[in-house]
mmCIF file of C-alpha atoms and ligand atoms in Angstrom:
data_model
loop_
_atom_site.group_PDB
_atom_site.id
_atom_site.type_symbol
_atom_site.label_atom_id
_atom_site.label_comp_id
_atom_site.label_asym_id
_atom_site.label_seq_id
_atom_site.Cartn_x
_atom_site.Cartn_y
_atom_site.Cartn_z
ATOM 1 C CA MET A 1 -3.343 -38.932 16.942
ATOM 2 C CA PHE A 2 -3.211 -35.158 17.217
ATOM 3 C CA ARG A 3 -1.906 -33.948 20.581
ATOM 4 C CA PHE A 4 -1.451 -30.376 21.754
ATOM 5 C CA LYS A 5 0.650 -29.673 24.797
ATOM 6 C CA VAL A 6 0.960 -26.369 26.649
ATOM 7 C CA ILE A 7 4.601 -25.968 27.602
ATOM 8 C CA LYS A 8 4.368 -22.740 29.535
ATOM 9 C CA LYS A 9 1.735 -20.140 30.303
ATOM 10 C CA SER A 10 2.623 -16.506 30.879
ATOM 11 C CA LYS A 11 2.099 -15.279 34.454
ATOM 12 C CA GLU A 12 0.352 -12.147 33.190
ATOM 13 C CA GLY A 13 -2.273 -12.307 30.473
ATOM 14 C CA GLU A 14 -3.197 -15.499 28.649
ATOM 15 C CA ALA A 15 -0.096 -15.890 26.447
ATOM 16 C CA ARG A 16 1.273 -19.419 26.268
ATOM 17 C CA ILE A 17 3.726 -21.559 24.347
ATOM 18 C CA GLY A 18 2.948 -25.058 23.263
ATOM 19 C CA GLU A 19 3.442 -27.652 20.571
ATOM 20 C CA PHE A 20 1.382 -30.107 18.580
ATOM 21 C CA ASN A 21 2.339 -33.113 16.538
ATOM 22 C CA THR A 22 1.043 -34.031 13.086
ATOM 23 C CA PRO A 23 1.907 -36.901 10.718
ATOM 24 C CA HIS A 24 4.198 -34.421 8.912
ATOM 25 C CA GLY A 25 6.011 -33.007 11.906
ATOM 26 C CA MET A 26 5.810 -31.021 15.098
ATOM 27 C CA VAL A 27 4.681 -27.389 15.266
ATOM 28 C CA LYS A 28 5.639 -24.944 18.017
ATOM 29 C CA THR A 29 3.052 -22.372 19.033
ATOM 30 C CA PRO A 30 2.292 -19.489 18.853
ATOM 31 C CA VAL A 31 2.799 -20.051 15.130
ATOM 32 C CA PHE A 32 2.239 -18.070 11.946
ATOM 33 C CA MET A 33 1.085 -20.109 8.940
ATOM 34 C CA PRO A 34 1.976 -18.634 5.525
ATOM 35 C CA VAL A 35 -1.005 -18.787 3.165
ATOM 36 C CA GLY A 36 -0.733 -21.087 0.143
ATOM 37 C CA THR A 37 -4.107 -20.393 -1.447
ATOM 38 C CA GLN A 38 -3.551 -22.346 -4.676
ATOM 39 C CA ALA A 39 -1.256 -24.996 -3.137
ATOM 40 C CA THR A 40 1.644 -22.565 -3.370
ATOM 41 C CA VAL A 41 2.847 -19.789 -1.089
ATOM 42 C CA LYS A 42 3.081 -17.259 -3.888
ATOM 43 C CA GLY A 43 6.603 -16.862 -5.223
ATOM 44 C CA LEU A 44 8.492 -19.254 -2.927
ATOM 45 C CA THR A 45 9.533 -22.885 -3.192
ATOM 46 C CA PRO A 46 8.964 -25.263 -0.241
ATOM 47 C CA GLU A 47 12.757 -25.317 0.283
ATOM 48 C CA GLU A 48 12.758 -21.533 0.603
ATOM 49 C CA LEU A 49 9.848 -21.671 3.042
ATOM 50 C CA LYS A 50 11.703 -24.197 5.181
ATOM 51 C CA GLY A 51 14.879 -22.132 4.903
ATOM 52 C CA ILE A 52 13.183 -19.234 6.676
ATOM 53 C CA GLY A 53 11.773 -21.496 9.399
ATOM 54 C CA THR A 54 8.211 -22.147 8.188
ATOM 55 C CA GLU A 55 6.715 -25.076 10.124
ATOM 56 C CA ILE A 56 3.166 -25.237 8.754
ATOM 57 C CA ILE A 57 1.292 -23.705 5.843
ATOM 58 C CA LEU A 58 -2.371 -23.156 5.032
ATOM 59 C CA ALA A 59 -4.103 -24.099 1.786
ATOM 60 C CA ASN A 60 -7.603 -23.138 0.656
ATOM 61 C CA THR A 61 -10.117 -25.935 0.149
ATOM 62 C CA TYR A 62 -12.457 -23.705 -1.883
ATOM 63 C CA HIS A 63 -9.827 -22.839 -4.486
ATOM 64 C CA LEU A 64 -8.415 -26.369 -4.763
ATOM 65 C CA TYR A 65 -11.903 -27.885 -5.013
ATOM 66 C CA LEU A 66 -12.703 -25.620 -7.968
ATOM 67 C CA ARG A 67 -9.259 -25.839 -9.551
ATOM 68 C CA PRO A 68 -7.648 -28.295 -10.223
ATOM 69 C CA GLY A 69 -10.299 -30.308 -8.297
ATOM 70 C CA HIS A 70 -9.631 -32.386 -5.179
ATOM 71 C CA GLN A 71 -9.946 -35.626 -7.202
ATOM 72 C CA VAL A 72 -6.966 -34.538 -9.317
ATOM 73 C CA ILE A 73 -4.881 -33.878 -6.212
ATOM 74 C CA GLU A 74 -5.949 -37.176 -4.636
ATOM 75 C CA ARG A 75 -5.038 -39.109 -7.814
ATOM 76 C CA ILE A 76 -1.588 -37.546 -7.785
ATOM 77 C CA GLY A 77 -0.982 -38.633 -4.206
ATOM 78 C CA GLY A 78 -2.474 -35.875 -2.043
ATOM 79 C CA LEU A 79 -1.658 -32.271 -1.376
ATOM 80 C CA HIS A 80 1.763 -32.823 0.224
ATOM 81 C CA LYS A 81 3.090 -34.744 -2.758
ATOM 82 C CA PHE A 82 1.291 -32.563 -5.309
ATOM 83 C CA MET A 83 2.918 -29.362 -4.042
ATOM 84 C CA HIS A 84 6.187 -30.946 -2.830
ATOM 85 C CA TRP A 85 5.703 -29.758 0.769
ATOM 86 C CA ASP A 86 6.333 -32.494 3.322
ATOM 87 C CA GLY A 87 5.565 -30.385 6.407
ATOM 88 C CA PRO A 88 2.211 -29.936 8.148
ATOM 89 C CA ILE A 89 -0.681 -28.371 6.217
ATOM 90 C CA LEU A 90 -3.954 -26.918 7.472
ATOM 91 C CA THR A 91 -6.862 -26.597 5.070
ATOM 92 C CA ASP A 92 -9.719 -24.220 5.752
ATOM 93 C CA SER A 93 -13.255 -25.373 5.025
ATOM 94 C CA GLY A 94 -13.865 -23.020 2.129
ATOM 95 C CA GLY A 95 -16.733 -21.389 3.970
ATOM 96 C CA TYR A 96 -15.047 -18.008 4.146
ATOM 97 C CA GLN A 97 -14.323 -17.940 0.394
ATOM 98 C CA VAL A 98 -17.846 -19.072 -0.459
ATOM 99 C CA PHE A 99 -19.159 -16.101 1.492
ATOM 100 C CA SER A 100 -16.557 -13.516 0.472
ATOM 101 C CA LEU A 101 -16.072 -14.341 -3.235
ATOM 102 C CA ASN A 102 -19.632 -15.109 -4.206
ATOM 103 C CA ALA A 103 -22.382 -12.549 -4.296
ATOM 104 C CA LEU A 104 -24.737 -15.329 -5.430
ATOM 105 C CA ARG A 105 -25.101 -17.945 -2.744
ATOM 106 C CA GLU A 106 -27.880 -19.619 -0.875
ATOM 107 C CA ILE A 107 -27.559 -20.968 2.624
ATOM 108 C CA SER A 108 -29.789 -23.739 3.890
ATOM 109 C CA GLU A 109 -29.649 -26.269 6.688
ATOM 110 C CA GLU A 110 -28.198 -28.694 4.142
ATOM 111 C CA GLY A 111 -25.273 -26.496 3.087
ATOM 112 C CA VAL A 112 -24.371 -23.635 0.758
ATOM 113 C CA THR A 113 -25.103 -23.372 -2.952
ATOM 114 C CA PHE A 114 -22.812 -20.988 -4.793
ATOM 115 C CA LYS A 115 -21.671 -19.967 -8.234
ATOM 116 C CA SER A 116 -17.993 -20.533 -9.033
ATOM 117 C CA HIS A 117 -16.033 -17.290 -9.402
ATOM 118 C CA ILE A 118 -13.978 -19.031 -12.130
ATOM 119 C CA ASP A 119 -16.563 -20.320 -14.610
ATOM 120 C CA GLY A 120 -19.994 -19.544 -13.156
ATOM 121 C CA SER A 121 -20.825 -23.226 -12.523
ATOM 122 C CA ILE A 122 -23.201 -23.986 -9.636
ATOM 123 C CA HIS A 123 -21.985 -26.009 -6.649
ATOM 124 C CA LEU A 124 -23.499 -27.265 -3.417
ATOM 125 C CA ILE A 125 -21.132 -27.808 -0.532
ATOM 126 C CA THR A 126 -22.299 -29.410 2.680
ATOM 127 C CA PRO A 127 -20.546 -30.048 6.015
ATOM 128 C CA GLU A 128 -20.158 -33.661 4.859
ATOM 129 C CA SER A 129 -18.788 -32.895 1.393
ATOM 130 C CA VAL A 130 -16.281 -30.410 2.808
ATOM 131 C CA ILE A 131 -14.883 -33.160 5.079
ATOM 132 C CA HIS A 132 -14.705 -35.591 2.125
ATOM 133 C CA ILE A 133 -12.857 -32.970 0.051
ATOM 134 C CA GLN A 134 -10.371 -32.288 2.846
ATOM 135 C CA GLU A 135 -9.855 -36.011 3.443
ATOM 136 C CA SER A 136 -8.958 -36.457 -0.209
ATOM 137 C CA LEU A 137 -6.586 -33.464 -0.105
ATOM 138 C CA GLY A 138 -4.954 -35.065 2.946
ATOM 139 C CA ALA A 139 -4.060 -32.015 5.059
ATOM 140 C CA ASP A 140 -2.923 -32.599 8.640
ATOM 141 C CA ILE A 141 -5.518 -30.248 10.113
ATOM 142 C CA ILE A 142 -8.939 -29.842 8.528
ATOM 143 C CA THR A 143 -11.801 -27.525 9.446
ATOM 144 C CA CYS A 144 -15.576 -27.701 9.715
ATOM 145 C CA LEU A 145 -17.796 -25.774 7.338
ATOM 146 C CA ASP A 146 -19.145 -22.614 8.975
ATOM 147 C CA GLU A 147 -21.045 -19.514 8.073
ATOM 148 C CA CYS A 148 -18.780 -16.508 8.501
ATOM 149 C CA THR A 149 -21.379 -14.184 10.051
ATOM 150 C CA PRO A 150 -21.415 -10.882 8.162
ATOM 151 C CA TYR A 151 -20.771 -7.586 9.913
ATOM 152 C CA PRO A 152 -22.894 -5.876 10.941
ATOM 153 C CA ALA A 153 -25.579 -8.478 11.629
ATOM 154 C CA THR A 154 -28.643 -8.405 13.859
ATOM 155 C CA TYR A 155 -28.779 -10.438 17.047
ATOM 156 C CA GLU A 156 -31.411 -12.751 15.560
ATOM 157 C CA TYR A 157 -29.388 -13.381 12.379
ATOM 158 C CA THR A 158 -26.194 -13.993 14.360
ATOM 159 C CA GLN A 159 -27.967 -16.427 16.666
ATOM 160 C CA ARG A 160 -29.431 -18.438 13.777
ATOM 161 C CA SER A 161 -26.066 -18.373 12.040
ATOM 162 C CA LEU A 162 -24.183 -19.716 15.036
ATOM 163 C CA GLU A 163 -26.761 -22.477 15.527
ATOM 164 C CA LEU A 164 -26.210 -23.494 11.915
ATOM 165 C CA THR A 165 -22.426 -23.456 12.369
ATOM 166 C CA ILE A 166 -22.614 -25.604 15.521
ATOM 167 C CA ASN A 167 -24.967 -28.037 13.828
ATOM 168 C CA TRP A 168 -22.620 -28.233 10.821
ATOM 169 C CA ALA A 169 -19.681 -28.867 13.192
ATOM 170 C CA LYS A 170 -21.519 -31.862 14.701
ATOM 171 C CA ARG A 171 -22.213 -33.244 11.224
ATOM 172 C CA SER A 172 -18.577 -32.642 10.199
ATOM 173 C CA LYS A 173 -17.306 -34.584 13.184
ATOM 174 C CA ALA A 174 -19.703 -37.461 12.504
ATOM 175 C CA THR A 175 -18.496 -37.611 8.879
ATOM 176 C CA LYS A 176 -14.760 -37.647 9.521
ATOM 177 C CA THR A 177 -13.139 -41.044 9.033
ATOM 178 C CA ASN A 178 -9.396 -40.359 8.995
ATOM 179 C CA ASN A 179 -7.877 -40.450 12.498
ATOM 180 C CA HIS A 180 -4.589 -39.006 11.275
ATOM 181 C CA GLN A 181 -6.257 -35.692 10.495
ATOM 182 C CA ALA A 182 -7.118 -33.247 13.279
ATOM 183 C CA LEU A 183 -10.467 -31.470 13.013
ATOM 184 C CA PHE A 184 -10.924 -27.840 14.093
ATOM 185 C CA GLY A 185 -14.365 -26.410 14.854
ATOM 186 C CA ILE A 186 -15.080 -22.754 14.103
ATOM 187 C CA ILE A 187 -16.488 -20.419 16.728
ATOM 188 C CA GLN A 188 -18.776 -17.642 15.539
ATOM 189 C CA GLY A 189 -21.204 -15.405 17.443
ATOM 190 C CA GLY A 190 -20.674 -12.082 15.676
ATOM 191 C CA MET A 191 -20.115 -9.110 17.949
ATOM 192 C CA TYR A 192 -22.423 -10.257 20.748
ATOM 193 C CA ARG A 193 -20.885 -11.310 24.041
ATOM 194 C CA ASP A 194 -23.472 -13.912 24.991
ATOM 195 C CA LEU A 195 -23.442 -15.437 21.492
ATOM 196 C CA ARG A 196 -19.630 -15.670 21.480
ATOM 197 C CA GLU A 197 -19.792 -17.372 24.883
ATOM 198 C CA ARG A 198 -22.557 -19.696 23.751
ATOM 199 C CA SER A 199 -20.702 -20.571 20.552
ATOM 200 C CA ALA A 200 -17.538 -21.358 22.541
ATOM 201 C CA LYS A 201 -19.379 -23.526 25.093
ATOM 202 C CA GLU A 202 -21.328 -25.431 22.451
ATOM 203 C CA MET A 203 -18.158 -26.005 20.423
ATOM 204 C CA VAL A 204 -16.520 -27.501 23.536
ATOM 205 C CA GLU A 205 -19.429 -29.976 23.589
ATOM 206 C CA VAL A 206 -18.758 -30.876 19.945
ATOM 207 C CA ASP A 207 -15.222 -31.766 21.118
ATOM 208 C CA PRO A 208 -13.014 -30.959 18.110
ATOM 209 C CA ASP A 209 -9.200 -31.289 18.270
ATOM 210 C CA GLY A 210 -8.763 -27.514 18.138
ATOM 211 C CA TYR A 211 -10.762 -24.322 18.023
ATOM 212 C CA ALA A 212 -10.768 -21.792 15.213
ATOM 213 C CA ILE A 213 -12.126 -18.366 16.069
ATOM 214 C CA GLY A 214 -13.900 -16.982 13.028
ATOM 215 C CA GLY A 215 -15.967 -13.974 12.065
ATOM 216 C CA LEU A 216 -13.498 -11.401 13.363
ATOM 217 C CA SER A 217 -11.570 -8.642 11.583
ATOM 218 C CA VAL A 218 -14.551 -8.234 9.267
ATOM 219 C CA GLY A 219 -14.843 -4.454 9.617
ATOM 220 C CA GLU A 220 -15.285 -3.990 13.379
ATOM 221 C CA THR A 221 -12.923 -1.880 15.525
ATOM 222 C CA LYS A 222 -9.831 -3.506 16.983
ATOM 223 C CA LEU A 223 -11.177 -2.975 20.488
ATOM 224 C CA LEU A 224 -14.261 -4.963 19.597
ATOM 225 C CA THR A 225 -12.096 -7.735 18.082
ATOM 226 C CA TRP A 226 -10.076 -8.006 21.303
ATOM 227 C CA GLU A 227 -13.260 -7.978 23.405
ATOM 228 C CA MET A 228 -14.784 -10.838 21.402
ATOM 229 C CA ILE A 229 -11.599 -12.894 21.835
ATOM 230 C CA GLU A 230 -11.680 -12.210 25.571
ATOM 231 C CA TYR A 231 -15.290 -13.422 25.755
ATOM 232 C CA THR A 232 -14.448 -16.577 23.807
ATOM 233 C CA ILE A 233 -11.195 -17.951 25.205
ATOM 234 C CA PRO A 234 -12.104 -18.509 28.883
ATOM 235 C CA HIS A 235 -14.845 -20.933 27.775
ATOM 236 C CA LEU A 236 -12.539 -23.147 25.707
ATOM 237 C CA LEU A 237 -10.660 -26.161 27.013
ATOM 238 C CA PRO A 238 -7.069 -25.086 27.703
ATOM 239 C CA ASP A 239 -5.597 -28.272 26.226
ATOM 240 C CA ARG A 240 -6.686 -27.486 22.636
ATOM 241 C CA PRO A 241 -4.996 -25.024 20.268
ATOM 242 C CA ARG A 242 -6.799 -21.787 19.432
ATOM 243 C CA TYR A 243 -6.481 -20.514 15.903
ATOM 244 C CA ILE A 244 -7.691 -17.071 14.885
ATOM 245 C CA MET A 245 -8.530 -16.998 11.211
ATOM 246 C CA GLY A 246 -7.175 -14.352 8.842
ATOM 247 C CA ILE A 247 -5.481 -12.119 11.430
ATOM 248 C CA GLY A 248 -3.259 -10.207 11.015
ATOM 249 C CA THR A 249 -0.649 -7.490 11.370
ATOM 250 C CA PRO A 250 2.337 -7.906 13.730
ATOM 251 C CA GLU A 251 0.444 -5.710 16.225
ATOM 252 C CA ASP A 252 -2.670 -7.915 15.915
ATOM 253 C CA ILE A 253 -0.576 -11.025 16.499
ATOM 254 C CA VAL A 254 1.011 -9.612 19.672
ATOM 255 C CA GLU A 255 -2.427 -8.614 20.997
ATOM 256 C CA CYS A 256 -3.995 -11.980 20.182
ATOM 257 C CA VAL A 257 -1.108 -13.925 21.728
ATOM 258 C CA TYR A 258 -1.547 -11.804 24.861
ATOM 259 C CA ARG A 259 -5.194 -12.939 24.913
ATOM 260 C CA GLY A 260 -4.325 -16.626 24.499
ATOM 261 C CA VAL A 261 -4.324 -17.317 20.733
ATOM 262 C CA ASP A 262 -1.887 -19.983 19.464
ATOM 263 C CA MET A 263 -2.197 -20.029 15.659
ATOM 264 C CA PHE A 264 -2.397 -17.402 12.932
ATOM 265 C CA ASP A 265 -2.689 -17.121 9.179
ATOM 266 C CA CYS A 266 -2.892 -14.018 7.031
ATOM 267 C CA VAL A 267 -2.170 -13.016 3.446
ATOM 268 C CA LEU A 268 -0.679 -9.734 4.671
ATOM 269 C CA PRO A 269 3.061 -10.556 4.550
ATOM 270 C CA THR A 270 2.846 -12.216 1.129
ATOM 271 C CA ARG A 271 0.328 -9.839 -0.488
ATOM 272 C CA ASN A 272 2.027 -6.734 0.893
ATOM 273 C CA ALA A 273 5.380 -8.032 -0.347
ATOM 274 C CA ARG A 274 4.061 -8.175 -3.900
ATOM 275 C CA ASN A 275 2.742 -4.632 -3.484
ATOM 276 C CA GLY A 276 6.119 -3.389 -2.227
ATOM 277 C CA MET A 277 5.096 -2.904 1.406
ATOM 278 C CA LEU A 278 7.736 -4.318 3.705
ATOM 279 C CA PHE A 279 7.656 -4.982 7.443
ATOM 280 C CA THR A 280 10.490 -3.919 9.744
ATOM 281 C CA ASN A 281 10.905 -3.824 13.508
ATOM 282 C CA SER A 282 10.362 -0.075 13.377
ATOM 283 C CA GLY A 283 7.248 -0.181 11.199
ATOM 284 C CA LYS A 284 6.357 -0.618 7.519
ATOM 285 C CA ILE A 285 8.199 0.834 4.535
ATOM 286 C CA VAL A 286 6.887 1.386 1.006
ATOM 287 C CA ILE A 287 9.765 0.439 -1.264
ATOM 288 C CA ARG A 288 8.588 2.487 -4.257
ATOM 289 C CA ASN A 289 9.104 5.676 -2.233
ATOM 290 C CA SER A 290 11.668 7.911 -3.993
ATOM 291 C CA ALA A 291 13.507 8.329 -0.685
ATOM 292 C CA TYR A 292 14.991 4.840 -1.299
ATOM 293 C CA ARG A 293 16.371 5.591 -4.795
ATOM 294 C CA LEU A 294 19.957 5.851 -3.541
ATOM 295 C CA ASP A 295 19.515 4.023 -0.229
ATOM 296 C CA GLU A 296 22.256 1.432 0.216
ATOM 297 C CA ASP A 297 20.829 0.026 3.462
ATOM 298 C CA PRO A 298 18.946 -3.271 3.601
ATOM 299 C CA ILE A 299 15.182 -3.239 4.236
ATOM 300 C CA ASP A 300 15.852 -3.796 7.943
ATOM 301 C CA LYS A 301 19.322 -3.618 9.519
ATOM 302 C CA ASP A 302 18.192 -6.027 12.255
ATOM 303 C CA CYS A 303 17.050 -8.652 9.746
ATOM 304 C CA ASP A 304 19.368 -11.445 8.597
ATOM 305 C CA CYS A 305 17.156 -12.869 5.844
ATOM 306 C CA TYR A 306 18.606 -13.613 2.407
ATOM 307 C CA THR A 307 17.167 -10.381 0.998
ATOM 308 C CA CYS A 308 18.540 -8.143 3.738
ATOM 309 C CA ARG A 309 21.959 -9.830 3.673
ATOM 310 C CA ASN A 310 22.412 -9.251 -0.040
ATOM 311 C CA TYR A 311 20.322 -6.411 -1.430
ATOM 312 C CA SER A 312 19.937 -2.669 -0.882
ATOM 313 C CA ARG A 313 16.692 -0.748 -0.691
ATOM 314 C CA ALA A 314 17.843 1.055 -3.863
ATOM 315 C CA TYR A 315 18.059 -2.245 -5.776
ATOM 316 C CA LEU A 316 14.767 -3.555 -4.390
ATOM 317 C CA ARG A 317 13.092 -0.271 -5.337
ATOM 318 C CA HIS A 318 14.522 -0.572 -8.844
ATOM 319 C CA LEU A 319 13.268 -4.164 -9.227
ATOM 320 C CA PHE A 320 9.834 -3.130 -7.993
ATOM 321 C CA MET A 321 9.599 -0.088 -10.290
ATOM 322 C CA ALA A 322 10.729 -2.209 -13.250
ATOM 323 C CA GLY A 323 8.053 -4.820 -12.468
ATOM 324 C CA GLU A 324 10.611 -7.606 -12.128
ATOM 325 C CA ILE A 325 9.492 -11.020 -10.780
ATOM 326 C CA LEU A 326 12.491 -11.074 -8.446
ATOM 327 C CA ALA A 327 11.039 -8.081 -6.570
ATOM 328 C CA SER A 328 8.065 -10.189 -5.439
ATOM 329 C CA ARG A 329 10.271 -13.107 -4.491
ATOM 330 C CA LEU A 330 12.809 -11.130 -2.470
ATOM 331 C CA ASN A 331 10.120 -9.050 -0.780
ATOM 332 C CA THR A 332 8.086 -12.159 0.108
ATOM 333 C CA LEU A 333 11.150 -13.866 1.589
ATOM 334 C CA HIS A 334 11.794 -10.848 3.796
ATOM 335 C CA ASN A 335 8.191 -10.289 4.929
ATOM 336 C CA LEU A 336 7.560 -13.934 5.812
ATOM 337 C CA TYR A 337 10.889 -14.147 7.612
ATOM 338 C CA HIS A 338 9.894 -11.052 9.583
ATOM 339 C CA PHE A 339 6.672 -12.765 10.739
ATOM 340 C CA ILE A 340 8.453 -16.021 11.576
ATOM 341 C CA CYS A 341 11.093 -14.152 13.611
ATOM 342 C CA LEU A 342 8.302 -12.295 15.405
ATOM 343 C CA MET A 343 6.780 -15.637 16.446
ATOM 344 C CA ASN A 344 10.203 -16.931 17.579
ATOM 345 C CA ASP A 345 10.729 -13.771 19.655
ATOM 346 C CA ILE A 346 7.232 -14.082 21.146
ATOM 347 C CA ARG A 347 7.827 -17.721 22.125
ATOM 348 C CA GLN A 348 11.204 -16.863 23.647
ATOM 349 C CA ALA A 349 9.683 -13.991 25.633
ATOM 350 C CA ILE A 350 6.916 -16.215 27.021
ATOM 351 C CA PHE A 351 9.454 -18.923 27.828
ATOM 352 C CA GLU A 352 11.538 -16.391 29.780
ATOM 353 C CA ASP A 353 8.501 -14.929 31.550
ATOM 354 C CA ARG A 354 8.904 -11.486 30.006
ATOM 355 C CA PHE A 355 6.078 -11.297 27.481
ATOM 356 C CA LEU A 356 4.636 -8.044 28.876
ATOM 357 C CA GLN A 357 8.053 -6.408 28.659
ATOM 358 C CA PHE A 358 8.361 -7.752 25.108
ATOM 359 C CA ARG A 359 4.972 -6.235 24.263
ATOM 360 C CA ARG A 360 6.007 -2.839 25.680
ATOM 361 C CA ASP A 361 9.321 -2.885 23.749
ATOM 362 C CA PHE A 362 7.505 -3.958 20.582
ATOM 363 C CA TYR A 363 5.315 -0.838 20.644
ATOM 364 C CA HIS A 364 8.161 1.387 21.814
ATOM 365 C CA LYS A 365 10.270 0.534 18.738
ATOM 366 C CA ARG A 366 7.363 1.293 16.415
ATOM 367 C CA CYS A 367 6.463 4.587 18.111
ATOM 368 C CA ASN A 368 9.992 5.942 17.921
ATOM 369 C CA THR A 369 10.168 6.136 14.158
HETATM 370 ZN ZN1 ZN B 1 15.029 -9.228 5.718
#
């Protein structure tokens, strides 16, 4: 059975450290989950992911359902065996991809009909089928189908959308048969305070194992994102993890942790790595910049990842300019390690009751460069 335990709560703000257990191991929170869209975190082996301290990864139900097909993965022994990752996995419901990758889709009470972005075939997914798919993939944490409310959206649309999402969450819970998998319900409510509050309260009634906060970072200002989180979190049960979907930058993570979020996923560190944008404690660097042509320093002098211990900015710039595969691999190793170290530092700061000081220092370092 899935259990989440709060180990310590910050005296100021809502930041907290905790841990949850899964059939594939324990996870310490706040945690960053590298994104493995196609059952692979692009460019890295599971051993490399573990080597940099990755505890849990995310995989996308939508992509794996379309290709290679969840039945294929089930036949081969489930997602863990298929991708040779024996740690915890969270699968999303596919709802976000259905809405973001498909211009042609039709939402009804029953579910969503959409056209595959790969071959144009027509599919209907329902709250029930999404649970069946995720049960056959075998992830440790699975999620309910939701409608990611577009932005901007009218009050009436947002209200109808959240009612649909809550109703789908109830059907998802009723469908689930595997007690080893935890089920997360997704909170929507757009950019309306009362709808966020209502969504949170009604999701508490549904009683999932954890809460995902969806529909944010969809084009609204950061201030509005933080406000919506602040309206949501006080209405959730404190003994369940809170996962904010698709966020974000190191700054976003610090702000969300401050407001009580426990779990994160984002393609930013991996996608930016492949585009040559690298994270450091003093801000981002663009490795293709000619200023690095003769630069013998590592990406970040404070970083002790494999890339920073062994390679200069000049070499990494050369690999990137030459379009070498190794550029993506080394950059991804560094960026993910940077995010994992950030989470370790955050947890340590909360543990030592100095999270606000940590937050001030975090911004100070970035402003001084
Ligand atoms: Zn590094």
